[in-house]
Coordinates of C-alpha atoms in Angstrom, one line a residue:
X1 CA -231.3 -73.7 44.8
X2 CA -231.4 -77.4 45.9
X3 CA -230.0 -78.6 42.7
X4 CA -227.3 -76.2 43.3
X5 CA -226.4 -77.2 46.5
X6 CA -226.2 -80.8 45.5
X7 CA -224.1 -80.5 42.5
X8 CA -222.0 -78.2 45.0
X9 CA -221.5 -81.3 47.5
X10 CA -221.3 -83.0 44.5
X11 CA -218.5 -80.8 43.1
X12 CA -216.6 -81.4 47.2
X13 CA -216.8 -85.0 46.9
X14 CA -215.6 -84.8 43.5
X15 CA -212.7 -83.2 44.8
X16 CA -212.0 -84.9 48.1
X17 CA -211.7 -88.0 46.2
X18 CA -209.3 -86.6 43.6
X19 CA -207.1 -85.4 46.4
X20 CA -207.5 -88.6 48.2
X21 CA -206.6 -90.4 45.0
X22 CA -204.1 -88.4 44.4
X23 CA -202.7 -88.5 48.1
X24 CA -202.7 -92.7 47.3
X25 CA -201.0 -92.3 44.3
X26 CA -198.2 -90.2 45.8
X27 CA -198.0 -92.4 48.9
X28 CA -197.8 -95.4 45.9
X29 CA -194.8 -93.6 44.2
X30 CA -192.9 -93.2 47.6
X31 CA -193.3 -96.9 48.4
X32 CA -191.7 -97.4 45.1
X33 CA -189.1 -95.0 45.6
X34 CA -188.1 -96.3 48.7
X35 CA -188.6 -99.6 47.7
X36 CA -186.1 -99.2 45.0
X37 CA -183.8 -97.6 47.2
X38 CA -183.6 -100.2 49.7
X39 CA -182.9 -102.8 46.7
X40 CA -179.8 -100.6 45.6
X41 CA -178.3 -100.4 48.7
X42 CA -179.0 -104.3 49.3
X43 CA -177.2 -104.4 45.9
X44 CA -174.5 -102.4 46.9
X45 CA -174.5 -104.0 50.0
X46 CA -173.6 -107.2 48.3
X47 CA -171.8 -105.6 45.9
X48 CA -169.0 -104.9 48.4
X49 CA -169.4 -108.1 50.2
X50 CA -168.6 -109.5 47.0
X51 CA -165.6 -107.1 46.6
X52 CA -164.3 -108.3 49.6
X53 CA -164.5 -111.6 50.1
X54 CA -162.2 -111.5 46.6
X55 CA -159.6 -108.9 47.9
X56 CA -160.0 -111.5 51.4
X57 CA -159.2 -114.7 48.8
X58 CA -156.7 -112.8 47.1
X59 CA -154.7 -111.7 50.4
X60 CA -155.2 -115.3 51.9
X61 CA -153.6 -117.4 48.5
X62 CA -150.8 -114.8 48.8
X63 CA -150.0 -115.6 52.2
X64 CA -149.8 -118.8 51.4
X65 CA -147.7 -118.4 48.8
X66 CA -145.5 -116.6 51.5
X67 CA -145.5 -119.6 54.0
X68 CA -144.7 -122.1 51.1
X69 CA -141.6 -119.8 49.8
X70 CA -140.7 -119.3 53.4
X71 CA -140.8 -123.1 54.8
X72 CA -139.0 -124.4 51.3
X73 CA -136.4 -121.4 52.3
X74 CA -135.9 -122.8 55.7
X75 CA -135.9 -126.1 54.2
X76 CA -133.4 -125.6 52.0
X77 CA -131.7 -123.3 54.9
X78 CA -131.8 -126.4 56.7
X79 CA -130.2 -128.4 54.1
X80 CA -127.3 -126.2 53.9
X81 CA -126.5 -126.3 57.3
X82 CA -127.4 -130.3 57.9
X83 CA -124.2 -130.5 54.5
X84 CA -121.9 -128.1 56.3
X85 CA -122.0 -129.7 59.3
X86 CA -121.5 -133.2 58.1
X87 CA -118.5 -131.5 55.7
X88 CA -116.9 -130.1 58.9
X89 CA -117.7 -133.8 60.5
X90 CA -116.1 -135.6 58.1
X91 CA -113.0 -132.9 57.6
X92 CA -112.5 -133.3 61.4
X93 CA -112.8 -136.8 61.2
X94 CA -110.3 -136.9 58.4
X95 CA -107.5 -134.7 60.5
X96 CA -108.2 -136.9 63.2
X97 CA -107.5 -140.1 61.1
X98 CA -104.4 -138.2 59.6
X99 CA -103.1 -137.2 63.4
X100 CA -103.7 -140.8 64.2
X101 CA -101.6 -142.3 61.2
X102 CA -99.0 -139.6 61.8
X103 CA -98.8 -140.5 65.4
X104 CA -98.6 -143.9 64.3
X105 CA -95.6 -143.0 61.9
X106 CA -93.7 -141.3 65.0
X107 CA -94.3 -144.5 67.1
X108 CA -93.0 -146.8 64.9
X109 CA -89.9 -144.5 63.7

């Protein structure tokens, strides 16, 4: 009966070592699982940093794309009105010299 009561504790520990092994194992896989988790979402993570700092590059090259076409429109804006205004300078200064020689004309006559 003796030998059957030790190869029945036998048996147990048999068992509670299986169960604890397999306990570990499991407790192994989940730390892998979560493990591998945690690296996709890191990967993700980065993923969409990467995502946008490009759509960030993108947007910041087209604005200044914008600012160059607007400042060499306002240059050229400027240009435009710095010629009219020296045309209507020299127009006026033209119809003054002719009201001048025309006064003249009168004077002498």
């Amino acid at each position: 009966m003796r030998e059957t009561v030790d190869t029945d504790l036998g048996i147990m520990e048999l068992k509670q070592k299986l169960m604890l092994s397999k306990a570990a194992e499991e407790e192994v896989r989940l730390k892998a699982q979560e493990e591998a988790r945690l690296k996709a979402l890191e990967e993700a993570k980065a993923v969409e940093e990467r995502r946008n700092s490009q759509e960030e590059r993108k947007m910041n090259e087209r604005i200044a794309l914008w600012k160059t076409r607007l400042e060499k429109e306002r240059w050229l804006v400027q240009e435009q009105m710095k010629q009219a205004q020296e045309h209507k300078m020299r127009m006026k200064a033209e119809k003054q010299k002719h009201l001048q020689e025309e006064r003249c004309k009168r004077m002498e006559e």
